[in-house]
Amino acid sequence: MCRRGVRCHRLRRVGGSRLRPGRRHARRPAAARQAISAEHAGLQRHLLQAVGYRRQGARALDAVGRAGWERISVTVDQVHAMIDGFVGQLRGQGAQRIVVGGQSLGANVALSYAVARQNIAACVMLAPGHSPAYVSRTYPDVAGLLEKAAAMVNSGQGNQLFKGTDDNQGSKLSLNTTAAAYLSWLNPRGQAAMQAQAPLLPASIPLLMVMGKQDPAFNCNEANVYRPAAKNPYSKYIVVNAGHRDTDFAASAQVVSWIQGLPA
């Protein structure tokens, strides 16, 4: 049973990176070059370098989590718009295929972005976390808070300050945010709810999910998220000997190999 809405580091930044072959892959044709827009926490630089790739022109958006998750002030849609900006830059630089990926809450956003835009080459989810349904089940006050936030959004007060309950790895915390942001991230049927988004991923987008054996969500993400989303035959589920925080280190070579092998 999946009990926890696991998240680590939250959305520290959103980085857009154009990948190009290093020396060992210098002869790969230009058409095979790919790009990745990675939401952090996660998807460390070493992962992209693991088999000869290096980052080029990487940028970061600190606005997403500059003050920490407890004071997040953007909605899922606004994060998608930030990723759109990086995708546009990468395409303008000649990138022909875009892979969107992330770790923890970043993996959650990668899935929702793929569902919302449906124009990327692949989606990579490393140790995906954040379960609004779990938060709603665990804390009785959340249902009322979501109703209040929805009413504020519907009356044009979505940007008003709002304080609401959340959970991170079994620990209760309070978000000091806006009504729109709280509703966006905590709605159990919304864009940040992976179980709601997974069935909506189109079959044209292959999915890579990596889970660590010591991740608290290990026993639920394959059945609840991966299987409903993995309609493309190139999709793959990988298990590594790692916890929630170090899945990217443990899986780096496998992730880059999978990206390199994407069908044309």
mmCIF file of C-alpha atoms in Angstrom:
data_model
loop_
_atom_site.group_PDB
_atom_site.id
_atom_site.type_symbol
_atom_site.label_atom_id
_atom_site.label_comp_id
_atom_site.label_asym_id
_atom_site.label_seq_id
_atom_site.Cartn_x
_atom_site.Cartn_y
_atom_site.Cartn_z
ATOM 1 C CA MET A 1 0.000 0.000 0.000
ATOM 2 C CA CYS A 2 1.264 3.439 -0.853
ATOM 3 C CA ARG A 3 0.979 5.579 2.232
ATOM 4 C CA ARG A 4 3.102 8.616 1.656
ATOM 5 C CA GLY A 5 3.182 11.506 -0.726
ATOM 6 C CA VAL A 6 6.943 11.486 -1.030
ATOM 7 C CA ARG A 7 8.820 14.552 -2.161
ATOM 8 C CA CYS A 8 12.398 15.679 -1.742
ATOM 9 C CA HIS A 9 13.820 19.092 -2.576
ATOM 10 C CA ARG A 10 10.575 19.908 -4.345
ATOM 11 C CA LEU A 11 10.887 22.187 -7.340
ATOM 12 C CA ARG A 12 14.241 23.801 -6.779
ATOM 13 C CA ARG A 13 14.607 24.853 -10.349
ATOM 14 C CA VAL A 14 13.579 24.118 -13.857
ATOM 15 C CA GLY A 15 16.572 23.696 -16.139
ATOM 16 C CA GLY A 16 16.592 23.459 -19.890
ATOM 17 C CA SER A 17 19.537 21.674 -21.413
ATOM 18 C CA ARG A 18 20.443 21.003 -24.964
ATOM 19 C CA LEU A 19 22.316 17.755 -25.251
ATOM 20 C CA ARG A 20 24.967 17.207 -27.843
ATOM 21 C CA PRO A 21 27.343 14.296 -28.294
ATOM 22 C CA GLY A 22 30.617 14.267 -26.439
ATOM 23 C CA ARG A 23 33.730 12.810 -27.982
ATOM 24 C CA ARG A 24 32.628 9.225 -27.690
ATOM 25 C CA HIS A 25 29.443 10.006 -29.635
ATOM 26 C CA ALA A 26 30.736 12.631 -32.020
ATOM 27 C CA ARG A 27 29.560 10.737 -35.081
ATOM 28 C CA ARG A 28 25.922 10.529 -34.135
ATOM 29 C CA PRO A 29 23.885 12.216 -36.889
ATOM 30 C CA ALA A 30 22.414 15.624 -36.226
ATOM 31 C CA ALA A 31 18.903 14.228 -36.558
ATOM 32 C CA ALA A 32 19.562 12.010 -33.539
ATOM 33 C CA ARG A 33 20.385 14.884 -31.247
ATOM 34 C CA GLN A 34 17.881 15.384 -28.499
ATOM 35 C CA ALA A 35 17.092 17.957 -25.882
ATOM 36 C CA ILE A 36 15.864 17.707 -22.364
ATOM 37 C CA SER A 37 13.986 20.146 -20.199
ATOM 38 C CA ALA A 38 14.452 18.912 -16.671
ATOM 39 C CA GLU A 39 12.463 19.964 -13.653
ATOM 40 C CA HIS A 40 14.386 19.743 -10.451
ATOM 41 C CA ALA A 41 14.638 18.502 -7.768
ATOM 42 C CA GLY A 42 16.696 15.940 -9.526
ATOM 43 C CA LEU A 43 18.052 14.932 -12.901
ATOM 44 C CA GLN A 44 21.545 15.968 -11.890
ATOM 45 C CA ARG A 45 24.187 17.154 -14.315
ATOM 46 C CA HIS A 46 26.190 13.969 -13.860
ATOM 47 C CA LEU A 47 23.259 11.974 -15.232
ATOM 48 C CA LEU A 48 23.454 13.782 -18.550
ATOM 49 C CA GLN A 49 27.222 13.383 -18.660
ATOM 50 C CA ALA A 50 27.186 9.702 -17.725
ATOM 51 C CA VAL A 51 27.673 8.294 -21.202
ATOM 52 C CA GLY A 52 29.392 11.141 -22.976
ATOM 53 C CA TYR A 53 26.766 13.888 -23.101
ATOM 54 C CA ARG A 54 27.351 17.313 -21.665
ATOM 55 C CA ARG A 55 25.072 20.197 -20.837
ATOM 56 C CA GLN A 56 25.073 23.162 -23.151
ATOM 57 C CA GLY A 57 23.318 26.445 -22.553
ATOM 58 C CA ALA A 58 21.663 25.311 -19.326
ATOM 59 C CA ARG A 59 19.593 27.849 -17.455
ATOM 60 C CA ALA A 60 17.699 27.770 -14.198
ATOM 61 C CA LEU A 61 14.432 29.217 -12.987
ATOM 62 C CA ASP A 62 14.836 29.979 -9.319
ATOM 63 C CA ALA A 63 11.393 31.545 -9.057
ATOM 64 C CA VAL A 64 9.695 28.174 -8.704
ATOM 65 C CA GLY A 65 11.176 27.328 -5.343
ATOM 66 C CA ARG A 66 13.360 30.224 -4.291
ATOM 67 C CA ALA A 67 11.730 30.468 -0.867
ATOM 68 C CA GLY A 68 11.200 26.738 -0.429
ATOM 69 C CA TRP A 69 8.177 24.549 -1.109
ATOM 70 C CA GLU A 70 6.311 25.859 1.944
ATOM 71 C CA ARG A 71 6.090 29.237 0.200
ATOM 72 C CA ILE A 72 5.575 28.130 -3.395
ATOM 73 C CA SER A 73 3.636 30.762 -5.310
ATOM 74 C CA VAL A 74 3.158 29.307 -8.797
ATOM 75 C CA THR A 75 0.577 26.911 -10.191
ATOM 76 C CA VAL A 76 1.223 23.795 -12.247
ATOM 77 C CA ASP A 77 0.111 25.689 -15.353
ATOM 78 C CA GLN A 78 2.640 28.422 -14.644
ATOM 79 C CA VAL A 79 5.428 25.855 -14.324
ATOM 80 C CA HIS A 80 4.331 24.384 -17.659
ATOM 81 C CA ALA A 81 4.654 27.840 -19.179
ATOM 82 C CA MET A 82 8.209 28.091 -17.838
ATOM 83 C CA ILE A 83 9.064 24.774 -19.467
ATOM 84 C CA ASP A 84 7.485 26.017 -22.700
ATOM 85 C CA GLY A 85 10.006 28.835 -22.693
ATOM 86 C CA PHE A 86 12.936 26.447 -22.483
ATOM 87 C CA VAL A 87 11.457 24.140 -25.095
ATOM 88 C CA GLY A 88 11.093 27.099 -27.449
ATOM 89 C CA GLN A 89 14.711 28.102 -26.881
ATOM 90 C CA LEU A 90 15.930 24.578 -27.531
ATOM 91 C CA ARG A 91 13.932 24.238 -30.715
ATOM 92 C CA GLY A 92 15.271 27.602 -31.808
ATOM 93 C CA GLN A 93 18.792 26.249 -31.304
ATOM 94 C CA GLY A 94 18.036 23.311 -33.574
ATOM 95 C CA ALA A 95 16.871 20.656 -31.109
ATOM 96 C CA GLN A 96 14.561 18.297 -32.946
ATOM 97 C CA ARG A 97 13.376 16.070 -30.119
ATOM 98 C CA ILE A 98 12.465 17.150 -26.616
ATOM 99 C CA VAL A 99 12.585 14.829 -23.623
ATOM 100 C CA VAL A 100 11.028 16.148 -20.426
ATOM 101 C CA GLY A 101 12.114 14.616 -17.150
ATOM 102 C CA GLY A 102 12.547 15.174 -13.466
ATOM 103 C CA GLN A 103 12.975 13.669 -10.025
ATOM 104 C CA SER A 104 10.510 13.568 -7.136
ATOM 105 C CA LEU A 105 7.986 16.392 -7.622
ATOM 106 C CA GLY A 106 9.854 17.198 -10.835
ATOM 107 C CA ALA A 107 8.877 13.779 -12.184
ATOM 108 C CA ASN A 108 5.292 14.562 -11.300
ATOM 109 C CA VAL A 109 5.464 17.790 -13.294
ATOM 110 C CA ALA A 110 7.178 16.040 -16.206
ATOM 111 C CA LEU A 111 4.179 13.719 -16.504
ATOM 112 C CA SER A 112 1.632 16.523 -16.286
ATOM 113 C CA TYR A 113 3.558 18.533 -18.885
ATOM 114 C CA ALA A 114 3.652 15.582 -21.274
ATOM 115 C CA VAL A 115 -0.096 15.116 -20.855
ATOM 116 C CA ALA A 116 -0.839 18.811 -21.302
ATOM 117 C CA ARG A 117 1.375 19.429 -24.354
ATOM 118 C CA GLN A 118 1.576 15.988 -26.021
ATOM 119 C CA ASN A 119 4.354 17.181 -28.336
ATOM 120 C CA ILE A 120 7.494 15.759 -26.737
ATOM 121 C CA ALA A 121 9.623 12.753 -27.659
ATOM 122 C CA ALA A 122 9.583 11.082 -24.237
ATOM 123 C CA CYS A 123 8.956 11.517 -20.521
ATOM 124 C CA VAL A 124 11.406 10.495 -17.776
ATOM 125 C CA MET A 125 10.204 10.047 -14.184
ATOM 126 C CA LEU A 126 12.804 9.414 -11.475
ATOM 127 C CA ALA A 127 11.467 8.558 -8.000
ATOM 128 C CA PRO A 128 8.174 10.355 -8.672
ATOM 129 C CA GLY A 129 6.554 11.910 -5.629
ATOM 130 C CA HIS A 130 3.636 13.994 -4.344
ATOM 131 C CA SER A 131 0.215 12.458 -3.796
ATOM 132 C CA PRO A 132 -2.659 14.905 -3.281
ATOM 133 C CA ALA A 133 -5.023 11.957 -2.730
ATOM 134 C CA TYR A 134 -2.889 10.761 0.184
ATOM 135 C CA VAL A 135 -2.870 14.232 1.721
ATOM 136 C CA SER A 136 -6.656 14.468 1.434
ATOM 137 C CA ARG A 137 -7.125 11.029 3.011
ATOM 138 C CA THR A 138 -4.695 11.696 5.834
ATOM 139 C CA TYR A 139 -5.711 15.164 6.971
ATOM 140 C CA PRO A 140 -9.456 15.834 7.493
ATOM 141 C CA ASP A 141 -9.102 19.598 7.080
ATOM 142 C CA VAL A 142 -7.801 19.385 3.505
ATOM 143 C CA ALA A 143 -11.205 18.821 1.873
ATOM 144 C CA GLY A 144 -12.523 22.040 3.373
ATOM 145 C CA LEU A 145 -9.359 23.908 2.465
ATOM 146 C CA LEU A 146 -9.660 22.789 -1.155
ATOM 147 C CA GLU A 147 -13.297 23.902 -1.253
ATOM 148 C CA LYS A 148 -12.307 27.284 0.142
ATOM 149 C CA ALA A 149 -9.438 27.647 -2.333
ATOM 150 C CA ALA A 150 -11.699 26.674 -5.244
ATOM 151 C CA ALA A 151 -14.301 29.220 -4.178
ATOM 152 C CA MET A 152 -11.645 31.924 -4.027
ATOM 153 C CA VAL A 153 -10.339 31.005 -7.480
ATOM 154 C CA ASN A 154 -13.849 30.983 -8.945
ATOM 155 C CA SER A 155 -14.543 34.431 -7.489
ATOM 156 C CA GLY A 156 -11.383 35.933 -8.938
ATOM 157 C CA GLN A 157 -9.394 35.816 -5.700
ATOM 158 C CA GLY A 158 -6.953 33.096 -6.718
ATOM 159 C CA ASN A 159 -3.942 35.333 -6.116
ATOM 160 C CA GLN A 160 -4.937 36.048 -2.524
ATOM 161 C CA LEU A 161 -2.727 34.669 0.236
ATOM 162 C CA PHE A 162 -3.731 31.228 1.444
ATOM 163 C CA LYS A 163 -2.489 28.877 4.165
ATOM 164 C CA GLY A 164 -3.168 25.177 3.799
ATOM 165 C CA THR A 165 -2.137 21.727 4.997
ATOM 166 C CA ASP A 166 0.265 19.484 3.091
ATOM 167 C CA ASP A 167 2.471 16.476 3.832
ATOM 168 C CA ASN A 168 6.024 15.526 2.963
ATOM 169 C CA GLN A 169 7.186 11.971 3.682
ATOM 170 C CA GLY A 170 4.699 11.498 6.495
ATOM 171 C CA SER A 171 5.279 14.873 8.149
ATOM 172 C CA LYS A 172 2.512 17.457 8.237
ATOM 173 C CA LEU A 173 3.412 20.941 7.081
ATOM 174 C CA SER A 174 1.688 24.192 6.209
ATOM 175 C CA LEU A 175 1.929 25.921 2.860
ATOM 176 C CA ASN A 176 1.929 29.715 2.816
ATOM 177 C CA THR A 177 0.918 30.293 -0.767
ATOM 178 C CA THR A 178 -2.004 31.535 -2.853
ATOM 179 C CA ALA A 179 -5.436 29.986 -3.236
ATOM 180 C CA ALA A 180 -4.732 29.174 -6.889
ATOM 181 C CA ALA A 181 -1.397 27.512 -6.134
ATOM 182 C CA TYR A 182 -2.793 25.460 -3.255
ATOM 183 C CA LEU A 183 -5.687 24.207 -5.358
ATOM 184 C CA SER A 184 -3.379 23.481 -8.284
ATOM 185 C CA TRP A 185 -0.945 21.310 -6.310
ATOM 186 C CA LEU A 186 -3.313 19.642 -3.812
ATOM 187 C CA ASN A 187 -6.372 18.854 -5.936
ATOM 188 C CA PRO A 188 -6.576 15.010 -5.914
ATOM 189 C CA ARG A 189 -8.007 15.091 -9.437
ATOM 190 C CA GLY A 190 -5.787 17.864 -10.740
ATOM 191 C CA GLN A 191 -2.630 18.195 -12.797
ATOM 192 C CA ALA A 192 -0.337 17.318 -9.887
ATOM 193 C CA ALA A 193 -2.198 14.070 -9.161
ATOM 194 C CA MET A 194 -0.186 11.403 -10.970
ATOM 195 C CA GLN A 195 -2.887 8.748 -10.716
ATOM 196 C CA ALA A 196 -5.295 11.099 -12.483
ATOM 197 C CA GLN A 197 -2.774 12.142 -15.126
ATOM 198 C CA ALA A 198 -1.228 8.749 -15.928
ATOM 199 C CA PRO A 199 -4.117 7.350 -18.013
ATOM 200 C CA LEU A 200 -4.095 10.556 -20.075
ATOM 201 C CA LEU A 201 -0.526 10.176 -21.375
ATOM 202 C CA PRO A 202 -0.845 9.525 -25.131
ATOM 203 C CA ALA A 203 0.527 6.316 -26.620
ATOM 204 C CA SER A 204 2.828 8.385 -28.830
ATOM 205 C CA ILE A 205 5.000 9.326 -25.819
ATOM 206 C CA PRO A 206 7.262 6.619 -24.331
ATOM 207 C CA LEU A 207 7.711 6.729 -20.569
ATOM 208 C CA LEU A 208 10.735 5.802 -18.473
ATOM 209 C CA MET A 209 10.115 5.417 -14.748
ATOM 210 C CA VAL A 210 12.887 4.606 -12.292
ATOM 211 C CA MET A 211 12.159 3.601 -8.702
ATOM 212 C CA GLY A 212 14.560 2.829 -5.868
ATOM 213 C CA LYS A 213 13.902 -0.222 -3.721
ATOM 214 C CA GLN A 214 14.141 1.898 -0.572
ATOM 215 C CA ASP A 215 11.768 4.594 -1.833
ATOM 216 C CA PRO A 216 8.642 4.766 0.390
ATOM 217 C CA ALA A 217 6.544 4.841 -2.791
ATOM 218 C CA PHE A 218 8.224 1.755 -4.293
ATOM 219 C CA ASN A 219 5.196 -0.488 -3.811
ATOM 220 C CA CYS A 220 2.664 1.777 -5.484
ATOM 221 C CA ASN A 221 4.069 3.837 -8.361
ATOM 222 C CA GLU A 222 4.449 0.991 -10.837
ATOM 223 C CA ALA A 223 0.830 -0.137 -10.552
ATOM 224 C CA ASN A 224 -0.786 3.245 -9.982
ATOM 225 C CA VAL A 225 1.218 5.465 -12.326
ATOM 226 C CA TYR A 226 3.527 3.573 -14.673
ATOM 227 C CA ARG A 227 1.181 0.886 -15.962
ATOM 228 C CA PRO A 228 -1.717 3.230 -16.798
ATOM 229 C CA ALA A 229 0.684 5.642 -18.528
ATOM 230 C CA ALA A 230 3.013 3.250 -20.365
ATOM 231 C CA LYS A 231 1.077 2.684 -23.574
ATOM 232 C CA ASN A 232 4.062 3.147 -25.884
ATOM 233 C CA PRO A 233 6.037 -0.078 -26.521
ATOM 234 C CA TYR A 234 9.370 1.646 -25.833
ATOM 235 C CA SER A 235 8.275 2.510 -22.291
ATOM 236 C CA LYS A 236 10.372 0.984 -19.535
ATOM 237 C CA TYR A 237 10.242 0.527 -15.764
ATOM 238 C CA ILE A 238 13.592 0.246 -13.969
ATOM 239 C CA VAL A 239 14.268 -0.709 -10.351
ATOM 240 C CA VAL A 240 17.540 0.361 -8.725
ATOM 241 C CA ASN A 241 19.085 -0.224 -5.326
ATOM 242 C CA ALA A 242 18.541 3.293 -4.024
ATOM 243 C CA GLY A 243 16.326 5.489 -1.911
ATOM 244 C CA HIS A 244 14.183 8.432 -2.908
ATOM 245 C CA ARG A 245 17.007 10.973 -2.889
ATOM 246 C CA ASP A 246 19.673 9.076 -4.822
ATOM 247 C CA THR A 247 17.714 7.345 -7.577
ATOM 248 C CA ASP A 248 19.211 9.651 -10.207
ATOM 249 C CA PHE A 249 22.762 8.680 -9.221
ATOM 250 C CA ALA A 250 21.957 4.974 -9.268
ATOM 251 C CA ALA A 251 20.194 5.057 -12.637
ATOM 252 C CA SER A 252 22.171 7.678 -14.552
ATOM 253 C CA ALA A 253 23.740 5.429 -17.190
ATOM 254 C CA GLN A 254 20.493 3.541 -17.781
ATOM 255 C CA VAL A 255 18.519 6.752 -18.204
ATOM 256 C CA VAL A 256 20.887 8.259 -20.749
ATOM 257 C CA SER A 257 21.099 4.945 -22.625
ATOM 258 C CA TRP A 258 17.310 4.837 -22.826
ATOM 259 C CA ILE A 259 17.155 8.396 -24.146
ATOM 260 C CA GLN A 260 19.827 7.649 -26.731
ATOM 261 C CA GLY A 261 17.879 4.621 -27.927
ATOM 262 C CA LEU A 262 14.576 6.388 -28.505
ATOM 263 C CA PRO A 263 13.021 5.201 -31.787
ATOM 264 C CA ALA A 264 13.138 7.672 -34.652
#
